[in-house]
Amino acid sequence: MREVKEGLSGAGVEVRTPLDIGYVAGGSADVFEADLRAIRECDTLVAILDGHDAGTMCEIGYARALGKRVVGIWTDKERRLDPFVRWLCDEVVTSLEELRKKV
């Protein structure tokens, strides 16, 4: 997440991550609401698809329901990317360089 943030920030993109809004293991209602607010305020949700994190999958679904653009980054070729997750994304890229060009 930090690598993606640094790569996009270096390209002049404003980036907010769950870590920026106070994410901690186990979560809290405040962090959950701040995460949803950040998704409502964003233009594009960038989702790191490696690992199939349940929270990320929920964020993708929420963003799609709001009509937000979703760009996934998937670099873990050892794992299959679930087709449903792929179809929820407007685009899926396989490198940080490709992501910079898309956002």
Coordinates of N, CA and C in Angstrom, one line a residue:
M1 N 0.8 -1.2 0.0 CA 0.0 0.0 0.0 C 0.9 1.3 0.0
R2 N 1.9 1.2 0.8 CA 2.8 2.4 0.9 C 3.5 2.6 -0.5
E3 N 3.9 1.5 -1.1 CA 4.6 1.6 -2.4 C 3.7 2.2 -3.5
V4 N 2.4 1.8 -3.5 CA 1.4 2.4 -4.4 C 1.2 3.8 -4.1
K5 N 1.0 4.2 -2.8 CA 0.8 5.6 -2.5 C 2.0 6.4 -2.9
E6 N 3.2 6.0 -2.6 CA 4.4 6.8 -3.0 C 4.5 6.9 -4.5
G7 N 4.2 5.9 -5.2 CA 4.3 5.9 -6.7 C 3.3 6.9 -7.3
L8 N 2.1 6.9 -6.8 CA 1.1 7.8 -7.3 C 1.3 9.2 -6.8
S9 N 1.7 9.4 -5.6 CA 1.9 10.7 -5.0 C 3.0 11.4 -5.8
G10 N 4.1 10.6 -6.1 CA 5.2 11.1 -6.9 C 4.8 11.5 -8.3
A11 N 3.7 11.0 -8.8 CA 3.2 11.4 -10.1 C 2.1 12.5 -10.0
G12 N 2.0 13.1 -8.8 CA 1.1 14.2 -8.6 C -0.4 13.9 -8.3
V13 N -0.6 12.6 -8.0 CA -2.0 12.2 -7.6 C -2.2 12.3 -6.1
E14 N -3.3 12.9 -5.7 CA -3.7 12.9 -4.3 C -4.1 11.6 -3.9
V15 N -3.5 11.0 -2.9 CA -3.8 9.6 -2.5 C -4.1 9.6 -1.0
R16 N -5.2 8.9 -0.6 CA -5.5 8.6 0.8 C -5.7 7.1 0.9
T17 N -5.1 6.5 1.9 CA -5.2 5.1 2.2 C -5.9 4.9 3.5
P18 N -6.3 3.6 3.7 CA -6.8 3.3 5.1 C -5.9 3.7 6.2
L19 N -4.6 3.6 5.9 CA -3.6 3.9 7.0 C -3.7 5.4 7.3
D20 N -4.0 6.2 6.3 CA -4.1 7.7 6.5 C -5.3 8.0 7.4
I21 N -6.3 7.2 7.4 CA -7.5 7.5 8.2 C -7.6 6.8 9.5
G22 N -6.5 6.2 9.9 CA -6.4 5.6 11.2 C -6.6 4.1 11.3
Y23 N -6.5 3.4 10.2 CA -6.7 2.0 10.2 C -5.8 1.3 11.2
V24 N -6.4 0.4 12.0 CA -5.7 -0.5 12.9 C -6.3 -1.9 12.8
A25 N -5.5 -2.8 13.1 CA -6.0 -4.2 13.1 C -7.2 -4.3 14.0
G26 N -8.2 -5.0 13.5 CA -9.4 -5.1 14.3 C -10.4 -4.0 14.0
G27 N -9.9 -2.9 13.5 CA -10.8 -1.8 13.1 C -11.6 -1.1 14.2
S28 N -12.4 -0.2 13.8 CA -13.3 0.5 14.7 C -14.4 1.1 13.9
A29 N -15.5 1.5 14.5 CA -16.6 2.1 13.8 C -16.2 3.5 13.2
D30 N -15.3 4.2 13.9 CA -14.9 5.5 13.4 C -14.0 5.3 12.1
V31 N -13.2 4.3 12.1 CA -12.3 4.1 10.9 C -13.2 3.6 9.8
F32 N -14.2 2.7 10.1 CA -15.1 2.3 9.1 C -15.8 3.4 8.4
E33 N -16.4 4.3 9.2 CA -17.1 5.5 8.6 C -16.2 6.4 7.9
A34 N -14.9 6.6 8.4 CA -14.0 7.4 7.6 C -13.6 6.8 6.3
D35 N -13.5 5.5 6.3 CA -13.2 4.8 5.0 C -14.3 5.0 4.0
L36 N -15.5 4.8 4.4 CA -16.7 5.0 3.5 C -16.7 6.4 3.1
R37 N -16.5 7.4 3.9 CA -16.5 8.8 3.6 C -15.4 9.1 2.5
A38 N -14.2 8.5 2.7 CA -13.1 8.7 1.7 C -13.5 8.1 0.4
I39 N -14.2 7.0 0.3 CA -14.6 6.4 -0.9 C -15.7 7.3 -1.6
R40 N -16.6 7.8 -0.8 CA -17.6 8.8 -1.4 C -17.0 10.0 -2.0
E41 N -15.9 10.5 -1.4 CA -15.2 11.7 -1.8 C -14.2 11.5 -3.0
C42 N -13.9 10.3 -3.3 CA -12.8 10.0 -4.3 C -13.4 10.1 -5.7
D43 N -12.5 10.3 -6.6 CA -12.8 10.2 -8.0 C -12.6 8.7 -8.5
T44 N -11.5 8.1 -8.1 CA -11.1 6.8 -8.5 C -10.7 6.0 -7.3
L45 N -11.1 4.8 -7.2 CA -10.7 3.9 -6.1 C -9.6 3.0 -6.7
V46 N -8.4 3.0 -6.1 CA -7.4 2.0 -6.6 C -7.4 0.9 -5.6
A47 N -7.6 -0.3 -6.0 CA -7.7 -1.5 -5.2 C -6.5 -2.4 -5.4
I48 N -5.8 -2.7 -4.3 CA -4.7 -3.7 -4.4 C -5.3 -5.0 -4.3
L49 N -5.3 -5.8 -5.4 CA -6.0 -7.1 -5.5 C -5.2 -8.3 -5.0
D50 N -3.9 -8.1 -4.8 CA -3.1 -9.2 -4.3 C -3.5 -9.5 -2.9
G51 N -3.8 -10.8 -2.7 CA -4.2 -11.2 -1.3 C -5.7 -11.4 -1.1
H52 N -6.5 -10.8 -2.0 CA -7.9 -10.9 -1.9 C -8.5 -10.5 -0.5
D53 N -8.0 -9.4 0.0 CA -8.4 -8.9 1.3 C -9.9 -8.6 1.3
A54 N -10.6 -9.2 2.3 CA -12.1 -9.0 2.4 C -12.5 -7.5 2.4
G55 N -11.7 -6.7 3.2 CA -12.0 -5.3 3.3 C -11.9 -4.6 2.0
T56 N -10.9 -5.0 1.2 CA -10.7 -4.4 -0.1 C -11.9 -4.7 -1.0
M57 N -12.3 -6.0 -1.0 CA -13.4 -6.4 -1.8 C -14.7 -5.7 -1.5
C58 N -14.9 -5.4 -0.2 CA -16.1 -4.6 0.2 C -16.0 -3.2 -0.3
E59 N -14.8 -2.6 -0.2 CA -14.5 -1.2 -0.7 C -14.8 -1.2 -2.2
I60 N -14.4 -2.2 -2.9 CA -14.7 -2.2 -4.4 C -16.2 -2.2 -4.6
G61 N -16.9 -3.1 -3.9 CA -18.3 -3.2 -4.1 C -19.0 -1.8 -3.8
Y62 N -18.6 -1.2 -2.7 CA -19.2 0.1 -2.3 C -18.9 1.1 -3.3
A63 N -17.7 1.2 -3.8 CA -17.3 2.2 -4.8 C -18.1 2.0 -6.1
R64 N -18.3 0.7 -6.5 CA -19.1 0.4 -7.7 C -20.5 0.9 -7.5
A65 N -21.1 0.6 -6.4 CA -22.5 0.9 -6.1 C -22.7 2.5 -6.2
L66 N -21.6 3.2 -5.9 CA -21.7 4.7 -5.9 C -21.4 5.2 -7.3
G67 N -21.0 4.3 -8.2 CA -20.7 4.7 -9.6 C -19.3 5.2 -9.7
K68 N -18.4 4.9 -8.8 CA -17.0 5.4 -8.8 C -16.2 4.5 -9.8
R69 N -15.2 5.1 -10.4 CA -14.2 4.3 -11.2 C -13.3 3.5 -10.3
V70 N -13.1 2.2 -10.6 CA -12.3 1.3 -9.8 C -11.2 0.8 -10.7
V71 N -10.0 1.0 -10.3 CA -8.8 0.5 -11.0 C -8.1 -0.5 -10.0
G72 N -8.0 -1.7 -10.4 CA -7.3 -2.7 -9.6 C -5.8 -2.9 -10.0
I73 N -5.0 -3.1 -9.0 CA -3.6 -3.5 -9.4 C -3.4 -4.9 -8.9
W74 N -2.9 -5.8 -9.8 CA -2.8 -7.2 -9.5 C -1.4 -7.6 -10.0
T75 N -0.5 -7.9 -9.0 CA 0.9 -8.2 -9.4 C 1.2 -9.7 -9.0
D76 N 0.4 -10.3 -8.2 CA 0.7 -11.7 -7.7 C 0.2 -12.7 -8.7
K77 N 1.1 -13.0 -9.7 CA 0.7 -14.0 -10.7 C 0.6 -15.4 -10.2
E78 N 1.1 -15.7 -8.9 CA 1.0 -17.0 -8.3 C -0.5 -17.3 -8.0
R79 N -1.3 -16.3 -7.8 CA -2.7 -16.5 -7.4 C -3.6 -16.1 -8.6
R80 N -4.6 -16.8 -8.7 CA -5.6 -16.6 -9.8 C -6.4 -15.3 -9.3
L81 N -6.7 -14.4 -10.2 CA -7.6 -13.3 -9.9 C -9.0 -13.8 -10.2
D82 N -9.8 -13.7 -9.2 CA -11.2 -14.1 -9.3 C -11.9 -13.3 -10.3
P83 N -12.6 -14.0 -11.3 CA -13.3 -13.2 -12.4 C -14.3 -12.2 -11.9
F84 N -15.0 -12.5 -10.8 CA -16.0 -11.6 -10.2 C -15.3 -10.3 -9.8
V85 N -14.2 -10.4 -9.1 CA -13.4 -9.2 -8.7 C -12.9 -8.5 -9.9
R86 N -12.4 -9.2 -10.9 CA -12.0 -8.6 -12.1 C -13.1 -7.7 -12.8
W87 N -14.3 -8.3 -12.8 CA -15.4 -7.6 -13.5 C -15.9 -6.5 -12.7
L88 N -15.7 -6.4 -11.4 CA -16.1 -5.3 -10.6 C -15.2 -4.1 -10.9
C89 N -14.0 -4.3 -11.4 CA -13.0 -3.3 -11.7 C -13.2 -2.8 -13.1
D90 N -13.1 -1.5 -13.3 CA -13.2 -0.9 -14.6 C -12.0 -1.3 -15.4
E91 N -10.8 -1.4 -14.7 CA -9.6 -1.8 -15.3 C -8.7 -2.5 -14.3
V92 N -7.9 -3.4 -14.8 CA -6.9 -4.1 -13.9 C -5.5 -3.9 -14.5
V93 N -4.6 -3.4 -13.8 CA -3.2 -3.2 -14.3 C -2.3 -4.2 -13.5
T94 N -1.1 -4.4 -14.1 CA -0.2 -5.4 -13.5 C 1.1 -4.8 -13.0
S95 N 1.2 -3.5 -13.0 CA 2.4 -2.8 -12.5 C 2.1 -1.4 -12.0
L96 N 3.0 -0.9 -11.2 CA 2.8 0.5 -10.7 C 3.0 1.5 -11.8
E97 N 3.9 1.2 -12.7 CA 4.1 2.1 -13.9 C 2.8 2.2 -14.7
E98 N 2.1 1.0 -14.9 CA 0.9 1.0 -15.7 C -0.2 1.7 -14.9
L99 N -0.2 1.6 -13.6 CA -1.2 2.3 -12.8 C -1.1 3.8 -12.9
R100 N 0.2 4.3 -12.8 CA 0.4 5.7 -12.9 C -0.2 6.3 -14.2
K101 N -0.1 5.5 -15.3 CA -0.7 6.0 -16.6 C -2.2 6.0 -16.6
K102 N -2.8 5.2 -15.8 CA -4.3 5.0 -15.8 C -5.0 6.0 -14.8
V103 N -4.3 6.5 -13.8 CA -4.9 7.4 -12.9 C -4.2 8.8 -13.0

